[in-house]
Short mmCIF file of C-alpha atoms in Angstrom, two decimals:
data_model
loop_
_atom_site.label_atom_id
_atom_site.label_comp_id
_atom_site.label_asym_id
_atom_site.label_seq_id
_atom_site.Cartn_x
_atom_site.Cartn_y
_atom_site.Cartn_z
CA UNK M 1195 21.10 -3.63 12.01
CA UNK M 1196 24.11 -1.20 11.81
CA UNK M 1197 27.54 -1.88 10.89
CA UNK M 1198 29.99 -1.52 13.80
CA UNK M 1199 33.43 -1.16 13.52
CA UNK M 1200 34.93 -4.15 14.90
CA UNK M 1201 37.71 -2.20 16.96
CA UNK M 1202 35.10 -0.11 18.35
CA UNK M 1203 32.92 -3.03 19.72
CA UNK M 1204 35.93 -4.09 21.44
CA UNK M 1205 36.51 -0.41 22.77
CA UNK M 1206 35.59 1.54 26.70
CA UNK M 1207 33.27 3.57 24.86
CA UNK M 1208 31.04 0.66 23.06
CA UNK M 1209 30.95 -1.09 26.40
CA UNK M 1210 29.53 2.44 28.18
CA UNK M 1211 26.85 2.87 25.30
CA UNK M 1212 25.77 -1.03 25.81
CA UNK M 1213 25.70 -0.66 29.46
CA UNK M 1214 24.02 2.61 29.20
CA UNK M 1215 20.99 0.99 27.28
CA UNK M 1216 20.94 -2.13 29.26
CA UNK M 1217 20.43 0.27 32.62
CA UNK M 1218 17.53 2.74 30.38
CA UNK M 1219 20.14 5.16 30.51
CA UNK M 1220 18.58 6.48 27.38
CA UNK M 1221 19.88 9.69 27.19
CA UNK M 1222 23.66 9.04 28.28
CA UNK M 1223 23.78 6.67 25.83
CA UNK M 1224 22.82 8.98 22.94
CA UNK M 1225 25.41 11.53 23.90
CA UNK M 1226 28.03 8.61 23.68
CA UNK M 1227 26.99 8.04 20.62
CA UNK M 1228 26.99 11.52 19.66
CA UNK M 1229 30.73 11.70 20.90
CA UNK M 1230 32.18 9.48 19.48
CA UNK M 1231 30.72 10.19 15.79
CA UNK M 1232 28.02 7.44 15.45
CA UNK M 1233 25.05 9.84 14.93
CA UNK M 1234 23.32 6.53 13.15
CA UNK M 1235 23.52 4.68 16.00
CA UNK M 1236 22.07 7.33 18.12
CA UNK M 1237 19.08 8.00 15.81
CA UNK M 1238 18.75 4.33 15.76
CA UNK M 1239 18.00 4.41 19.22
CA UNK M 1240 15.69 7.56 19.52
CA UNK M 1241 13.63 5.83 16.35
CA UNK M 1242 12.98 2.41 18.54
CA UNK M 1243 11.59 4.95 21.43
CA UNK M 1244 9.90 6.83 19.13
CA UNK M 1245 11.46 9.58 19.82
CA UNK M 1246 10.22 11.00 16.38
CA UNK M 1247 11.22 14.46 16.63
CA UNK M 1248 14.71 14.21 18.07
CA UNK M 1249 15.58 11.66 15.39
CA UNK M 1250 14.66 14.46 12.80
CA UNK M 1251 16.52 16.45 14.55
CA UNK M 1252 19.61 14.71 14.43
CA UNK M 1253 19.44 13.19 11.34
CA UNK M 1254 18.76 16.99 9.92
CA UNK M 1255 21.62 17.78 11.74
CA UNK M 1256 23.77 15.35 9.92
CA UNK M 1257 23.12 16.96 6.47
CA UNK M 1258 19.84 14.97 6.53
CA UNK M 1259 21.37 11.69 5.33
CA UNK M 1260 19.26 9.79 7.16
CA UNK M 1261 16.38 11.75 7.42
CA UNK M 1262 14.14 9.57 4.67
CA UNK M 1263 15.34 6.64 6.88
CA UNK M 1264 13.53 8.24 9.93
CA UNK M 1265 10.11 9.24 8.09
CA UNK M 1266 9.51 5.79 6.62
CA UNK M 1267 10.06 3.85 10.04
CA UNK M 1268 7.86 6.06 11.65
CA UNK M 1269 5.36 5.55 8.30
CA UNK M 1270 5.36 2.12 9.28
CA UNK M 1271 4.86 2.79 12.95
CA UNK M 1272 1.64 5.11 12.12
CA UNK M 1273 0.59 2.18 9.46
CA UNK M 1274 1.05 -0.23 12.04
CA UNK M 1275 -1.34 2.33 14.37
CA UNK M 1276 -4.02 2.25 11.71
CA UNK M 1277 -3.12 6.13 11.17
CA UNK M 1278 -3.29 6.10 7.50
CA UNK M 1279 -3.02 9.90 6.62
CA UNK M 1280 -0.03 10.14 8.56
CA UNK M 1281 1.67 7.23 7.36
CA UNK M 1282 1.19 8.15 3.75
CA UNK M 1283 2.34 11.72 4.37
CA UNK M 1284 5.95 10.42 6.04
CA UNK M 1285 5.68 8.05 2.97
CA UNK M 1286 5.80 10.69 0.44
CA UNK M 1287 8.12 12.90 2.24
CA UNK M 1288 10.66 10.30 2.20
CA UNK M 1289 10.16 9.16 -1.58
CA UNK M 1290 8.14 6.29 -0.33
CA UNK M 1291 5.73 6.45 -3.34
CA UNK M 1292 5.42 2.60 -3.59
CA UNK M 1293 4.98 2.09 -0.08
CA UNK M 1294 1.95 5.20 -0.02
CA UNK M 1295 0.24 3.39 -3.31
CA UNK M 1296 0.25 -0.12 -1.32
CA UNK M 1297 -1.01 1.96 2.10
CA UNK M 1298 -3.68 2.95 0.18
CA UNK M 1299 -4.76 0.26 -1.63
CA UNK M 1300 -4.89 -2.45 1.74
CA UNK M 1301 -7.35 0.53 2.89
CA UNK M 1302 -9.36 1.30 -0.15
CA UNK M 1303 -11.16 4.34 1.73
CA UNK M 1304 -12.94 7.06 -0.53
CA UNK M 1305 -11.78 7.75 -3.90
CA UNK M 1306 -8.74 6.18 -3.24
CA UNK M 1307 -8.19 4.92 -6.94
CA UNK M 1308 -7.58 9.18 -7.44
CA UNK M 1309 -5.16 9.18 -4.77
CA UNK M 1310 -3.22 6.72 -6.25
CA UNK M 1311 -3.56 8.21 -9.35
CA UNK M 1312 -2.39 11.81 -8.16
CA UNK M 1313 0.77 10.19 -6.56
CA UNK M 1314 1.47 8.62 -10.16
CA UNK M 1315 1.41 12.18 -11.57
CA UNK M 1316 3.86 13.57 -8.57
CA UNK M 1317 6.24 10.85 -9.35
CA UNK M 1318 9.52 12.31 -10.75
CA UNK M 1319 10.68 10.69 -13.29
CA UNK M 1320 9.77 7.01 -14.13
CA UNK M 1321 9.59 5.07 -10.96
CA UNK M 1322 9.22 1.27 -11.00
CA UNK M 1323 8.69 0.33 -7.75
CA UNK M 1324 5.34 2.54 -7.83
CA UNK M 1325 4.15 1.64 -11.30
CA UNK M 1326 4.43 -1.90 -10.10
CA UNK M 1327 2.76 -1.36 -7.13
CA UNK M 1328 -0.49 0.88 -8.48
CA UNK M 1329 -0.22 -1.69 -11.02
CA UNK M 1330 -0.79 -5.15 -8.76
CA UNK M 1331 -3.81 -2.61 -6.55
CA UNK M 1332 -5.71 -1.94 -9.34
CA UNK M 1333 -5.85 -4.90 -11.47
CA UNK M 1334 -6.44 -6.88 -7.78
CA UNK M 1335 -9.33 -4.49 -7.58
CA UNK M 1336 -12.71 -3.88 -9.09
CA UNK M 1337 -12.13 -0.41 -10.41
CA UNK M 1338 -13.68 1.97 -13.15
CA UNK M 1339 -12.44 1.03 -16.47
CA UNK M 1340 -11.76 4.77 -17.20
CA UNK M 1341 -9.28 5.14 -14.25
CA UNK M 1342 -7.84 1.85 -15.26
CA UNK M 1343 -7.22 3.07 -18.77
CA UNK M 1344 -5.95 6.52 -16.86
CA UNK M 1345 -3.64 4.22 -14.69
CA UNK M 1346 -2.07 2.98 -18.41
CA UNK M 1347 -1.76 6.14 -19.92
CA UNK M 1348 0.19 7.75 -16.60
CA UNK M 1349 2.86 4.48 -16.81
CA UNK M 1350 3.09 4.64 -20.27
CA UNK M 1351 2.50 0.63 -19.63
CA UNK M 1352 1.48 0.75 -24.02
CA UNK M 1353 1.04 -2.93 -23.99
CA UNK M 1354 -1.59 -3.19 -21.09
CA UNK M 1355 -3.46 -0.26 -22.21
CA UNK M 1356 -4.02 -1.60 -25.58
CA UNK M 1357 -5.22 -4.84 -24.09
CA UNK M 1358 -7.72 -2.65 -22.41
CA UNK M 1359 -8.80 -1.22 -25.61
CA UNK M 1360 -8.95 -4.09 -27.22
CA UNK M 1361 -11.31 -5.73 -24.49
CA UNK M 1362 -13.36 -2.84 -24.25
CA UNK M 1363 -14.15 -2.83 -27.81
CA UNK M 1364 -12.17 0.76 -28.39
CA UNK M 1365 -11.18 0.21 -31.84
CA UNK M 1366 -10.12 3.88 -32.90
CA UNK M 1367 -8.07 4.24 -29.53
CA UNK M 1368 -6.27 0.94 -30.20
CA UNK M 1369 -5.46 1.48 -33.91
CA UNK M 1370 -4.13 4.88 -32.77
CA UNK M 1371 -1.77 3.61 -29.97
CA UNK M 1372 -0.83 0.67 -32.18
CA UNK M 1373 0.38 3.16 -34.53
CA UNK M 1374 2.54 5.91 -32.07
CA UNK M 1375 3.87 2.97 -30.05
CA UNK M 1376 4.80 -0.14 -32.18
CA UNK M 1377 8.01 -0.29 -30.50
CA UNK M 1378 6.99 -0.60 -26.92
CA UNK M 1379 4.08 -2.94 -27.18
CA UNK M 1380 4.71 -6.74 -26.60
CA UNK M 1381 3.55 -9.48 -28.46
CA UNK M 1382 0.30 -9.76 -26.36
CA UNK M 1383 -0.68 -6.19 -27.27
CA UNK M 1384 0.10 -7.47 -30.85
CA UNK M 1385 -1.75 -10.19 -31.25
CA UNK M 1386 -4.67 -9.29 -29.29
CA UNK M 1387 -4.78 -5.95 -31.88
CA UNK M 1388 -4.30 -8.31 -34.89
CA UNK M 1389 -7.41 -10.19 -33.63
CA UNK M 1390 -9.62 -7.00 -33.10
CA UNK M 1391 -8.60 -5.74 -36.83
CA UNK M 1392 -9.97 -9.42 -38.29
CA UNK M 1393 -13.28 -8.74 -36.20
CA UNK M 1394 -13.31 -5.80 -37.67
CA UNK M 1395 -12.95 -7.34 -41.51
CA UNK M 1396 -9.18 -6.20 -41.43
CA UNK M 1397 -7.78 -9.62 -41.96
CA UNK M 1398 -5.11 -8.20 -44.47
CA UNK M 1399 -4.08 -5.86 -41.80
CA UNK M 1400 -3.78 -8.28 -39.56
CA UNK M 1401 -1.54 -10.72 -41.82
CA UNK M 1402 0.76 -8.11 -41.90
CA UNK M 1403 0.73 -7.67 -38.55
CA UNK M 1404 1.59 -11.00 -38.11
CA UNK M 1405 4.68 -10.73 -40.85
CA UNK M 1406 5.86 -7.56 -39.49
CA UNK M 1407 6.82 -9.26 -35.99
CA UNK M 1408 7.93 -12.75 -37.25
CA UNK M 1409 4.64 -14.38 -36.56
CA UNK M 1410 3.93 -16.00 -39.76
CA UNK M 1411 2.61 -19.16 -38.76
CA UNK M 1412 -0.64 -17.13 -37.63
CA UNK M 1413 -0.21 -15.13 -40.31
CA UNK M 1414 -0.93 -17.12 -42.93
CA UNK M 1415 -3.19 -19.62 -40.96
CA UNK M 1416 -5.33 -16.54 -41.02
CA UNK M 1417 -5.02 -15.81 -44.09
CA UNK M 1418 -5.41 -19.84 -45.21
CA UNK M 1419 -8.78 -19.27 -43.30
CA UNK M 1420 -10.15 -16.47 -45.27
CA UNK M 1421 -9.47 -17.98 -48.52
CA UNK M 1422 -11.36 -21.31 -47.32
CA UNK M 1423 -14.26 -19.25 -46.21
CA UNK M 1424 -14.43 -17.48 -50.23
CA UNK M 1425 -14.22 -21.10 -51.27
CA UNK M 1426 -16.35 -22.33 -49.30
CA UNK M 1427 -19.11 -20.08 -49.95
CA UNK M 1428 -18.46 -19.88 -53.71
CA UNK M 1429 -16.96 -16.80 -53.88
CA UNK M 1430 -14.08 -17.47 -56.48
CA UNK M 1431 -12.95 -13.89 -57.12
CA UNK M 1432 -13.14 -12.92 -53.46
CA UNK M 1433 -10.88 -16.24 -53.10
CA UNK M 1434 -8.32 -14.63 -56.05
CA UNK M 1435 -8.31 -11.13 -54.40
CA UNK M 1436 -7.73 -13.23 -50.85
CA UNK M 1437 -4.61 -14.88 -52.46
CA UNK M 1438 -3.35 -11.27 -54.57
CA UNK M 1439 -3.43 -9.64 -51.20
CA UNK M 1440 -1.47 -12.45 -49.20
CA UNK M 1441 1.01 -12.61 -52.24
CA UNK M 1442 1.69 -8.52 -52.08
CA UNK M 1443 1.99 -8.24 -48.25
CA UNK M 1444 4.14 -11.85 -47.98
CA UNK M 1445 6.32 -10.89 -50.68
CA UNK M 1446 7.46 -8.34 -48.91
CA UNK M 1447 8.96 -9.91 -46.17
CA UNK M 1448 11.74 -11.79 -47.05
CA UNK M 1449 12.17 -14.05 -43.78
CA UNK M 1450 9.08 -15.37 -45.02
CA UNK M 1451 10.95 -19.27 -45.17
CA UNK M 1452 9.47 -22.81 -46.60
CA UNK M 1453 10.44 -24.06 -43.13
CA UNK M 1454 7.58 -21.99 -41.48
CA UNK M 1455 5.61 -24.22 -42.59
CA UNK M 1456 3.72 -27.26 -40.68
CA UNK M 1457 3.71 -29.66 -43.15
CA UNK M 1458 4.26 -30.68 -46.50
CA UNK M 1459 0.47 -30.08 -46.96
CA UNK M 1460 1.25 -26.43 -46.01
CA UNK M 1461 4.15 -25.68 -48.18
CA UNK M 1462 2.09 -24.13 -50.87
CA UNK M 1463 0.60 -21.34 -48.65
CA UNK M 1464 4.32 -20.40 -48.53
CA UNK M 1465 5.12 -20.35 -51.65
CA UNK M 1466 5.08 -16.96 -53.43
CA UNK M 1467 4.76 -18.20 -57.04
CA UNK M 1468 2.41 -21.22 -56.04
CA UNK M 1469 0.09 -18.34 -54.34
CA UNK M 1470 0.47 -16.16 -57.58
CA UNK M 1471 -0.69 -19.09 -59.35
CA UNK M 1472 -3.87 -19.77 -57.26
CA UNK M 1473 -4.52 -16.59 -57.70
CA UNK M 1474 -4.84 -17.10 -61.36
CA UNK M 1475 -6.38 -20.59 -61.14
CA UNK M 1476 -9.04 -18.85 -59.13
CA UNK M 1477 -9.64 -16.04 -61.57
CA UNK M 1478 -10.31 -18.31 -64.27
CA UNK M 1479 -12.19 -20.68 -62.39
CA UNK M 1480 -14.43 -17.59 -61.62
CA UNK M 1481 -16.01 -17.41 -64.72
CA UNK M 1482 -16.75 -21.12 -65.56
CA UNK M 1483 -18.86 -21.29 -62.05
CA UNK M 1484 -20.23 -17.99 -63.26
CA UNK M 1485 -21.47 -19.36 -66.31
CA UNK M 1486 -22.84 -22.86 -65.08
CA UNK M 1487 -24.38 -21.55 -62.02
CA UNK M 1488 -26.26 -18.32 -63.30
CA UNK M 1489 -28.26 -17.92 -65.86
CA UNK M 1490 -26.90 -14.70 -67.58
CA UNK M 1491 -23.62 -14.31 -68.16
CA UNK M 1492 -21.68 -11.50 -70.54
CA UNK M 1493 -19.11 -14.12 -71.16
CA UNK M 1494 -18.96 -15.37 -74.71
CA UNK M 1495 -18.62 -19.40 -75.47
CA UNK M 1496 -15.61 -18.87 -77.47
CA UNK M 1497 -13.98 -17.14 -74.43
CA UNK M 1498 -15.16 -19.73 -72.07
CA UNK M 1499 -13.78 -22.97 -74.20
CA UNK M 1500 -10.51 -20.80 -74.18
CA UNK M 1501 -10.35 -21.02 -70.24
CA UNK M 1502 -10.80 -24.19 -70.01
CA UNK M 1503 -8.36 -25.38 -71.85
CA UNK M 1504 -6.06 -23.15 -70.19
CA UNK M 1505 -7.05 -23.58 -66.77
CA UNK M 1506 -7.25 -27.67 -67.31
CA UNK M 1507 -3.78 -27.56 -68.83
CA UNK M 1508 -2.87 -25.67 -65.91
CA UNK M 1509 -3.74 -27.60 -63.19
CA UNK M 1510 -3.53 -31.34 -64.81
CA UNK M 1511 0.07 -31.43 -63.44
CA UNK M 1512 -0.41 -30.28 -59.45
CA UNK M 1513 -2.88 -30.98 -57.34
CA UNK M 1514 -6.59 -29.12 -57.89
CA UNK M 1515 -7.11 -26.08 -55.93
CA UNK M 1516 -9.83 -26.30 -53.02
CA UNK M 1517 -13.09 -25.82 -54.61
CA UNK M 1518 -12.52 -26.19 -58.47
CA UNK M 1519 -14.66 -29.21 -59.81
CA UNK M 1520 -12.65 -30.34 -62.68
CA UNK M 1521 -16.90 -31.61 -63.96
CA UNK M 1522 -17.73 -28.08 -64.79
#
């Protein structure tokens, strides 16, 4: 395990330590050591007899190089021994902070989700190792949601804890992260939050979402959605304010590309001027349902005749928007 000068494994000395272990010469061999500079070597051998104490002793003496060496084996010795509290103590003397978290959580006693979390707060600085490892315990582990979401605050891991908002239903909390941490959320966090703001009737919100990190094929399939749904229930204007909306947000992304598109069938939804245009159709379509499916309508006759003729003039040359009967 340690690096040996070649030269010196071939020297008196080397062959004195060797033969001084071999016989359980113990202690002769750890002033050979000692003489002839190998302090490592010597602590190496007072850690395999457990010596715990005189390996501190020596490795303090050494400008405590390898004192953080010495704590963690005998961590793992006391782990080994079942003694927990001792083992995570060495642990965190030594900067073992993963190794305490993973201690912990293979023992689970008392509130050991709040030990965990404590040792998260006496990190310094950001440390990897133990994000990773409270990480792995407490998603592997039935925990309260609250010291979960705690657990994603304390890593700053933005993505997970807006997952966590968005499963749990925590609208306000997940708009508000969404907003102070755009940068450092993946595209998980960002769809799942563009799916919680069209649950919560934000669909336009969530189209630009979509636009705002390249995803425009879900973009405007949601937005193709919500215009079927006006149409679908009769709803022309809604369908005409569905189409102004997608037009203003889409418009102002200009990656938005005809190749995004599926298929040829598609290639209007990415069309700026064709949506424009529906938009229109829609508007004027609006009225003529209004009139022949209610019975009172402000609309004059003369005004109706007029869009009509517009709107069948318009559309006799493309294909007839979903939902306009060409009878009426």
């Amino acid at each position: 395990e340690l690096e040996v000068d070649k030269y010196f494994v071939k020297s008196k000395l080397y062959f004195k330590i060797v033969t001084a272990i071999m016989q359980y010469k113990y202690e002769s061999a750890i002033q050979f050591c000692i003489e002839s500079k190998l302090p490592a070597l010597a602590i190496e051998i007072l850690v395999r007899l457990e010596r715990w104490n005189q390996a501190k002793e020596l490795a303090k003496s050494t400008n405590g190089v390898h004192l953080d060496t010495v704590n963690r084996r005998q961590a793992s010795a006391a782990a080994k021994k079942r003694d927990v509290a001792l083992a995570k103590t060495l642990y965190l003397e030594s900067g073992g902070y993963a190794e305490a978290i993973q201690l912990i959580g293979a023992n689970k006693c008392g509130k050991w989700e709040e030990e965990i979390l404590d040792i998260l707060e006496m990190v310094p600085g950001k440390n990897d190792l133990a994000i990773a490892a409270a990480t792995s315990v407490f998603e592997g582990s039935e925990v309260d949601q609250q010291q979960l979401e705690k657990l994603y605050s304390l890593t700053g891991n933005s993505t997970q804890l807006l997952l966590h908002y968005t499963r749990n239903n925590k609208f306000s909390e997940a708009r508000q992260l969404f907003e102070q941490n755009q940068g450092q959320i993946d595209s998980n966090g960002i769809l799942a939050y563009a799916k919680m703001l069209i649950t919560k009737g934000d669909t336009l919100g969530a189209f630009e979402i979509y636009c705002q990190h390249g995803r425009y094929d879900i973009g405007f399939r949601t937005m193709k959605d919500l215009l079927s749904t006006a149409v679908t229930m009769e709803a022309f204007e809604d369908a005409r304010t569905t189409l102004q909306q997608w037009y203003t947000v889409a418009s102002s992304h200009a990656k938005i590309a005809i190749s995004n598109a599926s298929n040829e069938s598609n290639l209007k939804y990415y069309n700026m001027g064709s949506i424009a245009f529906q938009a229109e159709i829609y508007h004027m379509y609006h009225f003529i349902h209004q009139y022949c499916t209610e019975p009172f309508t402000s609309t004059h006759p003369e005004t109706l005749l007029n869009i009509s003729s517009l709107l069948h003039n318009s559309i006799s040359s493309c294909n007839v928007s979903d939902g306009i009967s060409m009878a009426n």
